[in-house]
Coordinates of C-alpha atoms in Angstrom, one line a residue:
M21 CA 111.2 55.6 181.6
T22 CA 114.1 57.9 182.3
A23 CA 115.9 59.7 179.2
V24 CA 119.0 59.1 178.4
P25 CA 121.1 61.9 176.5
A26 CA 120.7 61.4 172.6
P27 CA 122.6 64.0 170.3
D28 CA 120.2 65.1 168.8
V29 CA 116.2 65.6 169.5
T30 CA 115.6 63.5 166.5
I31 CA 116.9 60.5 167.7
A32 CA 115.5 60.5 171.6
T33 CA 116.3 57.3 173.6
F34 CA 114.6 56.2 176.3
R35 CA 115.2 53.0 179.1
S36 CA 112.9 51.0 181.1
G37 CA 114.4 47.7 183.1
A38 CA 114.6 45.3 180.0
A39 CA 113.4 47.2 177.3
A40 CA 114.7 50.0 175.6
E41 CA 112.6 52.7 173.1
I42 CA 114.1 54.9 170.3
R43 CA 111.8 57.8 169.3
I44 CA 112.5 59.3 165.3
G45 CA 111.9 62.8 164.9
D46 CA 110.6 66.2 166.5
G47 CA 107.3 65.7 165.2
R48 CA 108.3 68.2 162.3
R49 CA 108.2 67.4 158.3
R50 CA 106.4 63.4 159.4
N51 CA 109.8 62.8 161.6
A52 CA 111.6 62.5 158.3
L53 CA 115.0 62.6 158.9
P54 CA 118.1 64.3 156.9
G55 CA 121.1 62.1 156.8
E56 CA 123.3 62.7 159.3
A57 CA 120.5 61.5 161.6
W58 CA 120.4 58.2 160.3
T59 CA 123.7 57.9 161.1
R60 CA 122.8 59.0 164.5
L61 CA 120.0 56.3 164.6
A62 CA 122.8 53.3 163.7
R63 CA 125.0 54.8 166.5
Q64 CA 122.2 54.6 169.0
V65 CA 121.5 50.7 168.0
R66 CA 124.7 49.9 168.4
E67 CA 125.3 51.5 171.4
L68 CA 121.6 50.3 173.2
G69 CA 123.2 45.9 171.4
A70 CA 126.0 46.4 173.2
C71 CA 123.9 46.8 176.4
R72 CA 123.7 43.3 178.1
S73 CA 121.1 44.2 180.4
L74 CA 118.8 44.5 177.4
R75 CA 116.1 42.5 175.8
V76 CA 114.2 44.1 173.5
L77 CA 114.0 47.5 171.4
V78 CA 111.1 49.7 170.3
I79 CA 111.4 52.2 167.5
R80 CA 108.1 54.7 167.1
G81 CA 108.1 57.9 166.0
H82 CA 107.1 61.5 168.0
G83 CA 103.5 61.7 168.0
D84 CA 101.4 60.8 165.4
T85 CA 103.4 59.4 163.2
F86 CA 106.0 56.9 162.5
C87 CA 108.6 58.1 159.8
A88 CA 107.9 59.6 156.3
G89 CA 111.3 58.8 155.1
S90 CA 114.3 61.2 154.9
D91 CA 114.0 64.8 154.7
M92 CA 114.1 65.7 151.3
T93 CA 114.6 69.5 152.3
D94 CA 118.1 67.8 153.0
W95 CA 118.6 67.1 149.3
V96 CA 116.9 70.6 147.8
D97 CA 120.4 71.9 145.3
A98 CA 122.4 69.0 146.6
D99 CA 125.1 67.4 144.5
S100 CA 125.4 63.7 143.6
A101 CA 128.2 62.7 146.2
Y102 CA 126.0 64.3 149.5
V103 CA 122.8 62.3 148.2
E104 CA 124.4 59.4 147.6
E105 CA 126.6 59.7 151.0
S106 CA 122.4 59.9 152.7
F107 CA 121.4 56.8 151.1
A108 CA 124.2 54.9 152.8
H109 CA 123.8 56.6 156.0
M110 CA 120.0 55.3 155.7
E111 CA 121.7 51.8 155.1
E112 CA 124.3 52.1 157.8
A113 CA 120.7 52.1 160.3
F114 CA 118.9 49.7 158.5
S115 CA 122.4 46.5 158.9
A116 CA 122.5 48.3 162.6
I117 CA 118.7 47.4 163.0
E118 CA 118.7 44.0 161.3
N119 CA 122.1 43.2 163.3
C120 CA 121.0 44.6 166.7
P121 CA 121.4 41.3 169.2
V122 CA 118.1 42.1 170.6
P123 CA 114.5 42.0 168.9
V124 CA 113.6 45.4 167.6
V125 CA 109.9 46.0 167.0
A126 CA 108.4 49.1 165.0
E127 CA 105.4 50.8 166.7
I128 CA 103.7 52.1 163.1
R129 CA 101.0 55.1 163.4
G130 CA 100.7 58.0 160.8
V131 CA 102.8 56.5 157.7
A132 CA 105.7 54.4 157.5
A133 CA 107.0 55.7 154.1
G134 CA 110.0 55.8 151.5
A135 CA 113.2 55.1 154.0
G136 CA 110.6 54.9 156.8
C137 CA 109.0 51.8 155.2
Q138 CA 112.5 50.2 155.0
L139 CA 113.1 51.1 159.1
A140 CA 110.2 49.2 159.8
L141 CA 111.2 46.4 157.9
A142 CA 114.4 46.0 159.0
C143 CA 113.2 45.7 162.3
D144 CA 111.8 42.1 163.7
L145 CA 108.2 42.8 164.6
R146 CA 106.2 45.6 163.4
L147 CA 102.7 46.4 165.0
M148 CA 100.6 48.9 163.1
A149 CA 97.5 50.9 164.2
D150 CA 94.5 50.1 161.7
S151 CA 94.7 53.9 160.9
A152 CA 98.4 53.6 159.4
R153 CA 99.8 53.5 156.3
I154 CA 102.9 52.3 154.5
G155 CA 105.1 51.9 151.4
M156 CA 107.7 52.7 148.9
P157 CA 106.7 55.9 147.0
I158 CA 110.1 56.0 145.6
A159 CA 110.0 55.7 142.2
R160 CA 108.1 58.8 141.3
L161 CA 111.1 61.2 142.7
G162 CA 113.5 59.2 140.4
I163 CA 114.6 57.2 143.7
L164 CA 116.4 53.4 142.0
A165 CA 115.3 51.2 144.7
S166 CA 118.3 49.2 145.6
P167 CA 119.0 45.4 146.0
A168 CA 118.7 45.8 149.7
F169 CA 115.5 47.9 149.8
A170 CA 114.4 44.8 147.4
A171 CA 115.6 42.6 149.8
R172 CA 113.6 43.8 152.3
M173 CA 110.0 43.6 150.6
V174 CA 111.1 40.0 149.0
A175 CA 111.9 38.3 152.3
L176 CA 108.3 40.0 153.6
T177 CA 106.1 39.7 150.6
G178 CA 107.6 37.6 148.0
P179 CA 108.5 38.8 145.0
S180 CA 105.4 39.6 143.0
V181 CA 103.8 41.5 145.9
A182 CA 107.3 43.5 146.4
R183 CA 107.5 44.0 142.7
E184 CA 103.9 45.7 142.8
L185 CA 105.1 48.2 145.6
L186 CA 107.9 49.4 143.9
Y187 CA 106.5 49.6 140.5
T188 CA 103.1 51.7 141.8
G189 CA 104.6 53.2 144.9
R190 CA 101.1 52.8 146.8
L191 CA 100.6 53.1 150.6
V192 CA 98.8 49.8 151.9
D193 CA 96.6 50.3 155.0
A194 CA 97.3 48.2 158.1
R195 CA 95.0 45.3 157.4
T196 CA 96.2 45.4 153.6
A197 CA 99.8 45.4 155.1
V198 CA 99.3 42.2 157.5
E199 CA 97.7 40.5 154.7
L200 CA 100.8 41.2 152.5
G201 CA 102.9 40.5 155.3
L202 CA 104.2 43.5 155.7
A203 CA 103.5 43.9 159.3
D204 CA 102.5 41.3 161.9
H205 CA 99.8 42.8 164.1
Q206 CA 97.0 45.2 163.4
V207 CA 96.0 46.9 166.4
P208 CA 93.5 49.6 167.4
E209 CA 94.8 52.9 167.2
A210 CA 94.2 53.7 171.1
Q211 CA 95.5 50.3 172.0
L212 CA 98.8 50.1 170.2
T213 CA 101.2 51.6 172.6
D214 CA 99.8 48.6 175.2
R215 CA 99.7 46.3 173.0
T216 CA 103.5 47.1 171.9
G217 CA 104.1 46.7 176.0
R218 CA 102.4 43.4 175.9
L219 CA 104.8 42.1 173.4
T220 CA 107.6 43.5 174.5
A221 CA 107.0 42.1 177.9
A222 CA 106.5 38.7 177.0
V223 CA 110.0 38.9 174.6
A224 CA 111.6 40.2 177.6
A225 CA 110.2 37.3 180.1
Q226 CA 112.1 34.7 178.0
P227 CA 115.7 33.3 178.5
P228 CA 118.0 35.6 177.0
A229 CA 120.1 32.9 175.5
A230 CA 117.1 31.6 174.1
I231 CA 115.5 34.5 172.2
H232 CA 119.2 35.7 170.9
A233 CA 119.8 32.4 169.4
A234 CA 116.1 32.6 167.9
K235 CA 117.0 36.0 166.6
L236 CA 120.9 34.6 164.7
A237 CA 119.1 31.0 163.8
V238 CA 116.4 33.7 161.0
G239 CA 119.3 36.2 160.9
A240 CA 121.5 32.8 159.6
V241 CA 118.5 31.8 157.1
L242 CA 118.2 35.7 156.0
A243 CA 122.4 36.4 155.5
P244 CA 122.8 35.0 151.8
Q245 CA 120.2 37.7 150.8
R246 CA 121.8 40.3 152.8
Q247 CA 125.2 39.8 152.0
S248 CA 124.0 40.1 148.4
T249 CA 122.6 42.7 148.2
A250 CA 125.3 44.8 150.9
V251 CA 127.0 46.8 147.7
N252 CA 124.6 48.9 145.4
P253 CA 126.4 49.3 141.8
R254 CA 124.3 51.6 140.3
P255 CA 123.4 55.3 141.7
A256 CA 121.0 56.1 144.3
V257 CA 119.0 58.4 141.9
A258 CA 118.1 59.2 138.1
R259 CA 119.8 62.7 138.4
S260 CA 118.2 64.0 135.3
H261 CA 114.8 63.3 137.1
F262 CA 115.4 64.0 140.6
G263 CA 116.0 67.7 141.4
Q264 CA 113.2 68.6 139.4
A265 CA 110.7 65.9 141.3
I266 CA 112.4 67.4 144.5
A267 CA 111.7 70.7 144.4
A268 CA 108.3 69.8 142.6
F269 CA 107.4 67.7 145.5
L270 CA 108.7 70.5 147.9
G271 CA 106.5 73.3 146.3
R272 CA 109.8 75.3 145.7
Q273 CA 112.2 76.1 143.3
S274 CA 115.3 74.4 143.0
A275 CA 118.3 74.6 140.6
A276 CA 117.4 73.7 137.3
V277 CA 118.2 70.2 136.3
P278 CA 118.0 69.4 132.3
P279 CA 115.4 67.3 131.5
E280 CA 116.2 63.3 129.8
P281 CA 115.9 64.2 125.7
P282 CA 112.2 62.4 124.8
L283 CA 112.7 58.8 123.4
T284 CA 112.7 59.1 119.6
P285 CA 110.8 56.2 117.8

């Protein structure tokens, strides 16, 4: 593959014939991305989608993991406006993938958690290494699940499973992910790249107009749900808990955030 210049090493783009690849992260922090990197990801997806010769796009992580979500060091001592903007950048990237004219395939190794899980769910198809895990462990951080976050899970798993995964924040293995509908295929890790290549080659071999029509058809079915969840009326986080939770998770001190008052009978 020949590398195409990208604005930042955390979002690297490659092109080989009718297929393209976006590689997430630089191997640090399990490829968690800061806010502005999500915007760069959205831009890269849109630019590739505008290329008429492209037939299929693969999103994979750098090295041995997919994406652990957002880089929480970006949020230490951040004000509310910056945090809200970060979540808007994430949603911009997910929407760009969902609206990409060609099929987008997620190749998942290691972990796809939080925003990394949403990144995978925004793709058309998901292949998971048998050692990989996926889920939304966000509630413990005081992150408030948006309607768009919930909708992606509900569309694949149904409401009951989505509720359980969002309420508990548990990560599921590849076998369970396939059973629940979060992933399409469980693949031995050593065979994952080859399996992804065979899938993308099969997609690229089809008449482009037929594939485009198929993506539009499925998108039309999902459109009412996507449109109804496009605006999140709530804040992205419970501020009274979020700052302390992030600091505790990172094992470092942050500006003190007053705890919520205890409930009284």
